[in-house]
Coordinates of C-alpha atoms in Angstrom, one line a residue:
M1339 CA 0.0 0.0 0.0
D1340 CA 2.9 2.4 0.6
A1341 CA 3.8 2.2 -3.1
F1342 CA 0.3 3.3 -4.1
R1343 CA 0.6 6.3 -1.8
Q1344 CA 3.8 7.3 -3.6
I1345 CA 2.0 7.6 -7.0
P1346 CA 2.2 11.3 -7.9
S1347 CA -1.0 13.2 -8.5
V1348 CA -2.0 14.4 -11.9
E1349 CA -1.7 18.0 -10.6
H1350 CA 1.9 17.3 -9.4
L1351 CA 2.9 16.0 -12.8
L1352 CA 1.3 18.9 -14.6
T1353 CA 3.7 21.3 -12.7
H1354 CA 6.8 19.3 -13.8
A1355 CA 9.2 21.1 -16.1
L1356 CA 8.9 18.4 -18.8
T1357 CA 5.1 18.9 -19.0
G1358 CA 5.3 22.4 -20.4
E1359 CA 6.5 21.1 -23.7
L1360 CA 3.6 18.6 -23.9
I1361 CA 1.0 21.2 -23.0
E1362 CA 2.4 23.5 -25.7
S1363 CA 2.3 20.7 -28.3
Y1364 CA -1.0 19.0 -27.4
G1365 CA -3.0 21.3 -25.2
R1366 CA -3.7 21.1 -21.4
E1367 CA -6.8 18.9 -21.6
W1368 CA -5.3 16.3 -23.9
T1369 CA -2.0 16.2 -21.9
T1370 CA -4.0 15.8 -18.6
N1371 CA -5.9 12.8 -20.0
A1372 CA -2.7 11.2 -21.2
I1373 CA -1.1 11.5 -17.7
R1374 CA -4.2 10.0 -16.2
D1375 CA -4.0 7.1 -18.6
V1376 CA -0.3 6.5 -17.7
L1377 CA -1.1 6.6 -13.9
T1378 CA -3.9 4.1 -14.4
E1379 CA -1.4 1.8 -16.1
C1380 CA 1.1 2.4 -13.3
R1381 CA -1.4 1.3 -10.7
Q1382 CA -2.0 -1.9 -12.5
E1383 CA 1.7 -2.5 -12.8
L1384 CA 2.1 -2.0 -9.0
R1385 CA -0.6 -4.7 -8.5
E1386 CA 1.5 -7.0 -10.6
G1387 CA 4.5 -6.4 -8.4
Q1388 CA 6.4 -3.9 -10.5
T1389 CA 8.2 -0.9 -9.1
L1390 CA 7.0 2.7 -9.3
P1391 CA 8.9 4.6 -12.1
P1392 CA 10.2 8.1 -11.4
D1393 CA 8.2 11.2 -12.5
E1394 CA 10.4 11.7 -15.6
A1395 CA 9.7 8.2 -16.8
L1396 CA 6.0 8.6 -16.3
L1397 CA 6.0 11.8 -18.4
I1398 CA 8.1 10.1 -21.1
R1399 CA 5.4 7.5 -21.3
A1400 CA 2.8 10.2 -21.5
K1401 CA 4.7 11.8 -24.3
A1402 CA 4.9 8.6 -26.3
L1403 CA 1.2 8.1 -25.8
L1404 CA 0.4 11.6 -27.0
R1405 CA 2.6 11.1 -30.1
A1406 CA 0.8 7.8 -30.9
Q1407 CA -2.7 9.4 -30.4
A1408 CA -1.7 12.4 -32.6
A1409 CA -0.3 10.4 -35.4
L1410 CA -1.9 10.9 -38.8
F1411 CA -3.8 8.0 -40.3
P1412 CA -3.4 6.5 -42.8
V1413 CA 0.1 7.3 -43.9
Q1414 CA 2.2 6.5 -46.9
V1415 CA 3.8 3.1 -47.1
I1416 CA 5.9 1.6 -49.9
N1417 CA 4.5 -1.7 -51.2
A1418 CA 7.4 -4.0 -52.2
T1419 CA 5.4 -7.2 -51.7
G1420 CA 4.4 -7.7 -55.3
V1421 CA 0.7 -7.9 -54.4
I1422 CA -0.8 -5.3 -56.7
L1423 CA -4.2 -4.9 -55.1
H1424 CA -3.1 -5.3 -51.5
T1425 CA -6.2 -4.9 -49.4
N1426 CA -4.3 -4.1 -46.2
L1427 CA -2.3 -1.4 -48.0
G1428 CA -5.3 0.4 -49.5
R1429 CA -5.7 -1.5 -52.8
A1430 CA -5.3 0.5 -55.9
P1431 CA -2.9 3.5 -55.8
L1432 CA -4.3 6.6 -57.5
S1433 CA -3.0 8.1 -60.7
A1434 CA -1.3 11.5 -60.6
A1435 CA -4.4 13.0 -62.3
A1436 CA -6.7 11.4 -59.7
I1437 CA -4.5 12.8 -56.8
S1438 CA -4.6 16.2 -58.4
A1439 CA -8.4 16.0 -58.7
V1440 CA -8.7 15.1 -55.0
R1441 CA -6.6 18.2 -54.1
A1442 CA -8.7 20.4 -56.3
A1443 CA -12.0 19.1 -54.7
A1444 CA -10.8 19.2 -51.1
G1445 CA -12.1 22.7 -50.5
Y1446 CA -15.4 24.1 -51.7
S1447 CA -16.5 22.3 -54.9
N1448 CA -19.5 22.1 -57.2
L1449 CA -20.4 18.8 -55.8
E1450 CA -24.2 19.5 -55.9
Y1451 CA -24.2 22.8 -57.9
E1452 CA -24.6 23.4 -61.6
L1453 CA -22.2 26.2 -62.5
S1454 CA -23.8 26.9 -65.9
A1455 CA -27.3 27.2 -64.5
G1456 CA -26.4 28.6 -61.1
K1457 CA -28.7 26.1 -59.3
R1458 CA -28.6 22.9 -57.3
G1459 CA -27.3 19.9 -59.1
T1460 CA -26.7 16.2 -58.4
R1461 CA -23.4 14.7 -57.2
N1462 CA -23.7 11.5 -59.3
A1463 CA -24.2 13.2 -62.7
Q1464 CA -20.6 13.4 -64.0
A1465 CA -19.7 9.9 -62.8
E1466 CA -22.9 8.5 -64.4
S1467 CA -22.2 10.2 -67.7
Q1468 CA -18.7 8.8 -67.8
L1469 CA -19.7 5.3 -66.7
T1470 CA -22.5 4.9 -69.2
R1471 CA -20.2 6.0 -72.0
L1472 CA -17.5 3.6 -70.8
T1473 CA -19.7 0.5 -70.2
G1474 CA -22.7 1.0 -72.5
A1475 CA -25.1 0.9 -69.6
E1476 CA -28.4 2.8 -69.6
A1477 CA -27.7 4.3 -66.2
A1478 CA -25.1 4.2 -63.4
L1479 CA -24.9 5.0 -59.7
V1480 CA -22.0 5.3 -57.3
V1481 CA -22.0 4.4 -53.6
N1482 CA -19.2 4.1 -51.0
N1483 CA -18.2 0.4 -51.7
N1484 CA -19.2 -2.7 -53.5
A1485 CA -20.8 -4.3 -50.5
G1486 CA -22.9 -1.2 -50.1
A1487 CA -23.9 -1.5 -53.8
V1488 CA -25.2 -5.0 -53.3
L1489 CA -27.0 -4.2 -50.1
L1490 CA -28.7 -1.2 -51.7
A1491 CA -29.9 -3.2 -54.7
L1492 CA -31.3 -6.0 -52.6
S1493 CA -33.0 -3.6 -50.2
A1494 CA -34.6 -1.7 -53.1
L1495 CA -35.5 -4.6 -55.4
A1496 CA -35.8 -7.7 -53.3
R1497 CA -37.3 -6.9 -49.9
R1498 CA -39.6 -9.7 -48.8
K1499 CA -38.8 -11.5 -52.0
K1500 CA -37.1 -14.8 -52.7
V1501 CA -33.6 -14.3 -54.3
A1502 CA -32.0 -17.3 -56.0
V1503 CA -28.3 -17.7 -55.3
A1504 CA -26.1 -20.7 -56.3
R1505 CA -24.7 -22.6 -53.3
S1506 CA -21.3 -22.3 -55.0
Q1507 CA -21.6 -18.5 -54.7
L1508 CA -22.6 -18.2 -51.0
I1509 CA -19.3 -16.6 -50.4
E1510 CA -17.5 -14.8 -47.5
I1511 CA -14.8 -12.2 -48.3
G1512 CA -12.5 -10.2 -46.1
G1513 CA -13.9 -8.6 -43.0
G1514 CA -16.6 -11.3 -42.6
F1515 CA -18.8 -10.0 -45.5
R1516 CA -21.1 -12.9 -46.4
I1517 CA -23.7 -13.0 -49.1
P1518 CA -26.4 -14.7 -46.9
D1519 CA -25.9 -12.0 -44.2
V1520 CA -26.3 -9.2 -46.8
L1521 CA -29.5 -10.8 -48.0
R1522 CA -30.8 -11.1 -44.5
E1523 CA -30.0 -7.4 -43.7
S1524 CA -31.8 -6.3 -46.9
G1525 CA -35.0 -8.1 -46.0
A1526 CA -34.7 -10.5 -48.9
H1527 CA -35.2 -14.3 -48.5
L1528 CA -32.4 -16.6 -49.7
L1529 CA -33.3 -19.4 -52.0
E1530 CA -30.3 -21.7 -52.4
V1531 CA -29.7 -23.2 -55.9
G1532 CA -27.9 -26.3 -56.9
T1533 CA -25.0 -27.9 -54.9
T1534 CA -21.6 -26.6 -53.7
N1535 CA -19.7 -27.8 -56.8
R1536 CA -22.4 -28.2 -59.5
V1537 CA -25.2 -25.8 -60.5
H1538 CA -27.4 -26.3 -63.6
L1539 CA -29.7 -24.1 -65.5
S1540 CA -32.5 -26.5 -64.5
D1541 CA -31.8 -25.6 -60.8
Y1542 CA -32.7 -22.0 -61.6
Q1543 CA -35.8 -23.1 -63.4
L1544 CA -36.8 -25.0 -60.3
A1545 CA -36.1 -21.8 -58.2
L1546 CA -38.5 -19.9 -60.4
E1547 CA -41.2 -22.6 -59.7
Q1548 CA -40.4 -22.1 -56.0
G1549 CA -41.2 -18.4 -56.2
A1550 CA -37.8 -16.8 -57.0
Q1551 CA -38.3 -13.2 -58.0
L1552 CA -34.6 -12.2 -58.6
F1553 CA -31.4 -14.0 -59.6
L1554 CA -28.1 -12.9 -57.9
L1555 CA -24.7 -14.0 -59.2
A1556 CA -21.6 -13.4 -57.1
H1557 CA -18.1 -13.6 -58.6
H1558 CA -15.7 -16.0 -57.0
S1559 CA -13.5 -13.1 -55.8
N1560 CA -11.1 -14.8 -53.5
F1561 CA -11.3 -18.6 -54.0
R1562 CA -11.7 -21.1 -56.8
I1563 CA -13.6 -24.4 -57.0
I1564 CA -11.9 -27.0 -59.1
G1565 CA -12.6 -30.5 -60.2
F1566 CA -16.1 -31.8 -60.8
T1567 CA -17.8 -28.4 -61.1
S1568 CA -20.3 -26.6 -63.4
E1569 CA -22.3 -23.4 -63.4
P1570 CA -24.6 -22.0 -66.1
T1571 CA -23.1 -19.2 -68.2
L1572 CA -24.2 -15.6 -67.7
K1573 CA -25.8 -15.7 -71.1
E1574 CA -27.8 -18.7 -70.2
L1575 CA -29.0 -17.2 -67.0
G1576 CA -29.7 -13.9 -68.7
G1577 CA -32.0 -15.7 -71.2
L1578 CA -33.8 -17.6 -68.5
A1579 CA -34.3 -14.4 -66.3
A1580 CA -35.5 -12.4 -69.3
S1581 CA -38.0 -15.1 -70.3
A1582 CA -39.3 -15.3 -66.7
G1583 CA -39.4 -11.5 -66.3
V1584 CA -37.1 -11.5 -63.2
P1585 CA -34.1 -9.2 -62.8
L1586 CA -30.6 -10.7 -63.0
L1587 CA -28.0 -9.0 -60.7
Y1588 CA -24.3 -9.7 -61.2
D1589 CA -21.8 -8.9 -58.5
Q1590 CA -18.8 -8.7 -60.9
G1591 CA -16.7 -7.3 -58.1
S1592 CA -13.3 -6.9 -59.7
G1593 CA -14.0 -3.9 -61.9
A1594 CA -12.5 -5.4 -65.0
I1595 CA -13.5 -3.2 -67.9
S1596 CA -10.8 -4.4 -70.3
D1597 CA -9.6 -7.8 -71.3
T1598 CA -7.3 -9.2 -68.6
A1599 CA -5.8 -11.5 -71.2
Q1600 CA -3.8 -8.6 -72.5
F1601 CA -1.7 -8.9 -69.3
G1602 CA -1.1 -12.7 -69.7
L1603 CA -3.9 -13.5 -67.3
P1604 CA -7.1 -15.5 -67.8
H1605 CA -9.9 -13.6 -69.4
Q1606 CA -12.4 -12.3 -66.9
T1607 CA -16.0 -11.3 -67.8
T1608 CA -15.9 -7.5 -68.2
V1609 CA -18.6 -5.2 -67.0
Q1610 CA -19.5 -4.5 -70.6
E1611 CA -19.7 -8.2 -71.5
A1612 CA -21.9 -8.8 -68.4
L1613 CA -24.4 -6.1 -69.5
Q1614 CA -24.4 -7.3 -73.1
T1615 CA -25.1 -11.0 -72.1
G1616 CA -28.1 -10.5 -69.9
A1617 CA -27.2 -8.9 -66.6
D1618 CA -29.7 -6.2 -65.6
L1619 CA -27.4 -4.7 -63.0
V1620 CA -23.7 -5.1 -62.6
F1621 CA -21.8 -4.2 -59.4
F1622 CA -18.1 -3.7 -59.1
S1623 CA -15.4 -2.0 -57.0
G1624 CA -13.6 1.2 -57.9
D1625 CA -10.4 0.3 -56.1
K1626 CA -9.6 -3.0 -57.8
L1627 CA -8.9 -3.5 -61.5
L1628 CA -10.5 -0.2 -62.4
G1629 CA -7.6 1.4 -60.5
G1630 CA -9.5 4.2 -58.7
P1631 CA -10.7 5.0 -55.2
Q1632 CA -12.9 2.9 -53.0
A1633 CA -16.3 3.0 -54.4
G1634 CA -19.2 0.7 -55.2
I1635 CA -20.3 1.2 -58.8
I1636 CA -23.7 0.1 -60.2
T1637 CA -24.4 0.0 -63.9
G1638 CA -27.4 -1.3 -65.8
K1639 CA -31.0 -0.7 -66.7
K1640 CA -32.3 2.8 -66.0
V1641 CA -35.6 1.6 -64.5
L1642 CA -33.7 -0.4 -61.9
V1643 CA -31.0 2.2 -61.2
D1644 CA -33.7 4.8 -60.7
K1645 CA -35.3 2.7 -58.0
L1646 CA -31.9 2.4 -56.2
R1647 CA -31.4 6.2 -56.5
K1648 CA -34.7 6.9 -54.8
H1649 CA -34.2 4.4 -52.0
A1650 CA -33.6 5.9 -48.5
L1651 CA -30.5 3.8 -48.0
Y1652 CA -28.7 5.5 -51.0
R1653 CA -28.2 8.7 -48.9
A1654 CA -26.5 6.7 -46.2
L1655 CA -24.2 5.0 -48.8
R1656 CA -23.5 7.9 -51.2
P1657 CA -19.8 8.8 -51.9
D1658 CA -18.1 12.0 -50.8
K1659 CA -16.6 14.7 -53.0
L1660 CA -13.0 13.3 -52.8
C1661 CA -14.1 9.8 -53.9
L1662 CA -16.0 11.3 -56.9
A1663 CA -13.1 13.5 -57.9
A1664 CA -10.7 10.6 -57.9
L1665 CA -13.2 8.3 -59.7
S1666 CA -14.0 10.9 -62.4
A1667 CA -10.2 11.3 -63.1
T1668 CA -9.8 7.5 -63.3
L1669 CA -12.7 7.0 -65.6
L1670 CA -11.4 9.7 -67.8
H1671 CA -8.1 7.7 -68.2
H1672 CA -10.1 4.7 -69.4
L1673 CA -12.3 6.8 -71.8
K1674 CA -9.2 8.3 -73.3
G1675 CA -7.5 5.0 -73.8
E1676 CA -4.6 5.9 -71.6
A1677 CA -5.1 3.5 -68.7
L1678 CA -1.9 1.5 -69.5
S1679 CA 0.2 4.7 -69.3
C1680 CA -1.6 6.6 -66.5
V1681 CA -3.4 4.2 -64.1
P1682 CA -0.8 2.6 -61.8
V1683 CA -2.6 -0.8 -61.5
H1684 CA -2.6 -1.2 -65.3
R1685 CA 1.0 -0.1 -65.5
M1686 CA 2.0 -2.7 -63.0
L1687 CA 0.0 -5.4 -64.7
A1688 CA 1.6 -4.6 -68.1
R1689 CA 5.2 -4.4 -67.0
E1690 CA 7.6 -6.7 -68.9
E1691 CA 9.8 -9.2 -67.2
S1692 CA 12.9 -7.7 -68.8
S1693 CA 12.1 -4.3 -67.3
L1694 CA 11.5 -5.8 -63.8
R1695 CA 14.8 -7.7 -64.0
E1696 CA 16.7 -4.6 -65.0
Q1697 CA 15.2 -2.6 -62.1
A1698 CA 16.1 -5.3 -59.6
L1699 CA 19.6 -5.5 -61.0
G1700 CA 19.9 -1.7 -60.6
W1701 CA 19.0 -2.0 -56.9
Q1702 CA 21.6 -4.7 -56.5
R1703 CA 24.3 -2.4 -58.1
Q1704 CA 23.3 0.6 -56.1
L1705 CA 23.3 -1.2 -52.8
G1706 CA 26.2 -3.5 -53.5
I1707 CA 24.6 -6.5 -52.0
G1708 CA 21.7 -9.0 -52.5
L1709 CA 20.5 -11.4 -55.2
V1710 CA 18.2 -11.0 -58.1
I1711 CA 16.0 -14.1 -58.5
P1712 CA 12.8 -15.0 -60.4
G1713 CA 9.5 -14.8 -58.6
K1714 CA 5.8 -14.3 -58.8
S1715 CA 3.7 -11.2 -58.4
T1716 CA 0.1 -11.6 -57.1
I1717 CA -3.0 -9.7 -58.3
G1718 CA -4.7 -9.6 -54.9
G1719 CA -7.7 -7.6 -53.8
G1720 CA -10.2 -10.4 -54.5
S1721 CA -9.9 -9.9 -58.2
L1722 CA -8.2 -12.9 -59.8
P1723 CA -7.9 -15.7 -57.2
E1724 CA -4.6 -17.6 -57.3
E1725 CA -3.4 -15.8 -60.5
T1726 CA 0.2 -14.6 -60.6
L1727 CA 2.5 -12.8 -63.0
P1728 CA 6.2 -13.7 -63.5
T1729 CA 8.6 -11.1 -62.0
W1730 CA 12.1 -10.7 -60.7
L1731 CA 12.9 -10.1 -57.0
F1732 CA 15.7 -8.3 -55.2
A1733 CA 16.5 -10.6 -52.3
L1734 CA 18.5 -10.0 -49.1
E1735 CA 19.8 -13.0 -47.2
T1736 CA 19.7 -12.4 -43.4
R1737 CA 19.9 -14.6 -40.3
A1738 CA 16.8 -12.8 -38.9
P1739 CA 14.3 -12.0 -41.7
Q1740 CA 11.5 -11.0 -39.3
K1741 CA 13.8 -8.6 -37.6
L1742 CA 14.7 -6.9 -40.9
L1743 CA 11.1 -6.7 -41.9
S1744 CA 10.4 -4.9 -38.6
R1745 CA 13.2 -2.4 -39.2
L1746 CA 11.9 -1.8 -42.7
R1747 CA 8.4 -1.1 -41.3
A1748 CA 9.9 1.4 -38.9
C1749 CA 11.3 3.5 -41.8
R1750 CA 9.4 6.6 -42.8
P1751 CA 7.8 6.0 -45.2
A1752 CA 7.3 2.4 -44.0
L1753 CA 8.7 -0.2 -46.4
I1754 CA 6.6 -3.4 -46.6
A1755 CA 8.4 -6.4 -48.1
R1756 CA 7.9 -10.2 -47.6
I1757 CA 9.9 -13.3 -46.8
E1758 CA 10.5 -16.1 -49.3
D1759 CA 12.7 -19.0 -48.6
Q1760 CA 14.1 -17.2 -45.5
R1761 CA 15.1 -14.2 -47.6
V1762 CA 13.6 -10.8 -47.5
V1763 CA 12.4 -10.0 -51.0
F1764 CA 11.4 -6.8 -52.8
D1765 CA 9.2 -6.9 -56.0
P1766 CA 9.8 -4.0 -58.3
R1767 CA 6.4 -4.5 -59.9
T1768 CA 4.6 -2.6 -57.1
I1769 CA 7.1 0.1 -56.5
L1770 CA 5.8 3.5 -57.8
P1771 CA 8.2 5.5 -59.9
D1772 CA 8.7 8.2 -57.3
E1773 CA 9.3 5.6 -54.5
E1774 CA 12.5 4.0 -55.6
T1775 CA 14.9 6.4 -54.0
L1776 CA 12.9 6.3 -50.7
M1777 CA 12.9 2.5 -50.8
L1778 CA 16.6 2.2 -51.3
A1779 CA 17.2 4.8 -48.5
G1780 CA 15.0 2.7 -46.2
I1781 CA 16.9 -0.5 -47.0
R1782 CA 20.2 1.2 -46.3
T1783 CA 18.8 2.5 -42.9
A1784 CA 17.4 -0.9 -41.9
L1785 CA 20.6 -2.7 -42.9
G1786 CA 22.7 -0.1 -41.0
Q1787 CA 20.7 -0.7 -37.9
D1788 CA 21.2 -4.4 -38.2
K1789 CA 25.0 -3.9 -38.4
E1790 CA 25.0 -1.6 -35.4
S1791 CA 23.1 -4.2 -33.3
E1792 CA 25.5 -7.1 -34.2

């Protein structure tokens, strides 16, 4: 109990010489709360048998706490993992034009104001115009993410109705997002179709006989079923849905609006192809293969899009001005046919092996260490499951790879690499042009720290 009586009061620590700097930087109230938090931790430590730190040590802990609480989030990191659409690292990096558009829209903007008419406008108008020209859809709508797009559509079109979904498509993606849960939240009733590995057109015909009033298809975004499998084609389902007079909704997900075969990858049904072969609405993400900001994009028949636009949930899911600015700039790249040169994701997908090898060899020459070895880049982001692209890796051999990764993450900007065969490897495919110098400086710093600790 004597140790507890020796714990300094908050008022005592506020008068300490070291506290003035904290108050000046963070304000009195915030500093006071940090000191209280540290003293609470101190009491728990005393209960566990630890000794009471001196006042200076307590204030140093308060300073560290304040710094952590005041840190900006998120911050720049350099992605050397070779995972192009790395969900944990923010998926698609924006183009220079998209970043410039975000800056321009950050203050006041004409988000819902028609400059020519001098009256209120609609925030979705420009994106809708660009999306309909790009995809050939009758109408389009943008919400905050693709899960929101699916939830909005089901809420507006399928509440208290039976929705037919193949058992092979009752998926769960990152963050616990599950198709059955979304159906439940929307008020729709799930009608499971077929089996886990095989679904036939006749199964959907049976679903119609059981009262299905909408078909929902979900792309296998992060897994693949192989072996004895089958599913009807989108064209077949589109024909059946049209003859039955029920809407066909397709969660395309990846945002592929150009042929992925041009990058040496399997062809994936594009948004345009899905609309042309029978889908009434197609949903996809803005921050995957499209290469833009996080957004849920809905394209398709005007009569259905208008129902979504009028639904109360749309207001809760609508995108902000920064998202729309970045999306508009990204769509413009695609409309102008300049995605390969301007959209970072497309540049990464299109890079030649020879270029990647030369860049990795350049790192080896500049650093004077390391190996250059063949490897694989991953698409990531729930877009093309298990698909990879050949690349060349710059590899560092170390006795403690996890320790080196930790030191790389401590750099500013943080450098995120990966371990392969007990080597720390860096993939040039996902390094942006203006990041190379920063990356090399980070490696030098991390390696220097390793040498100092030996």
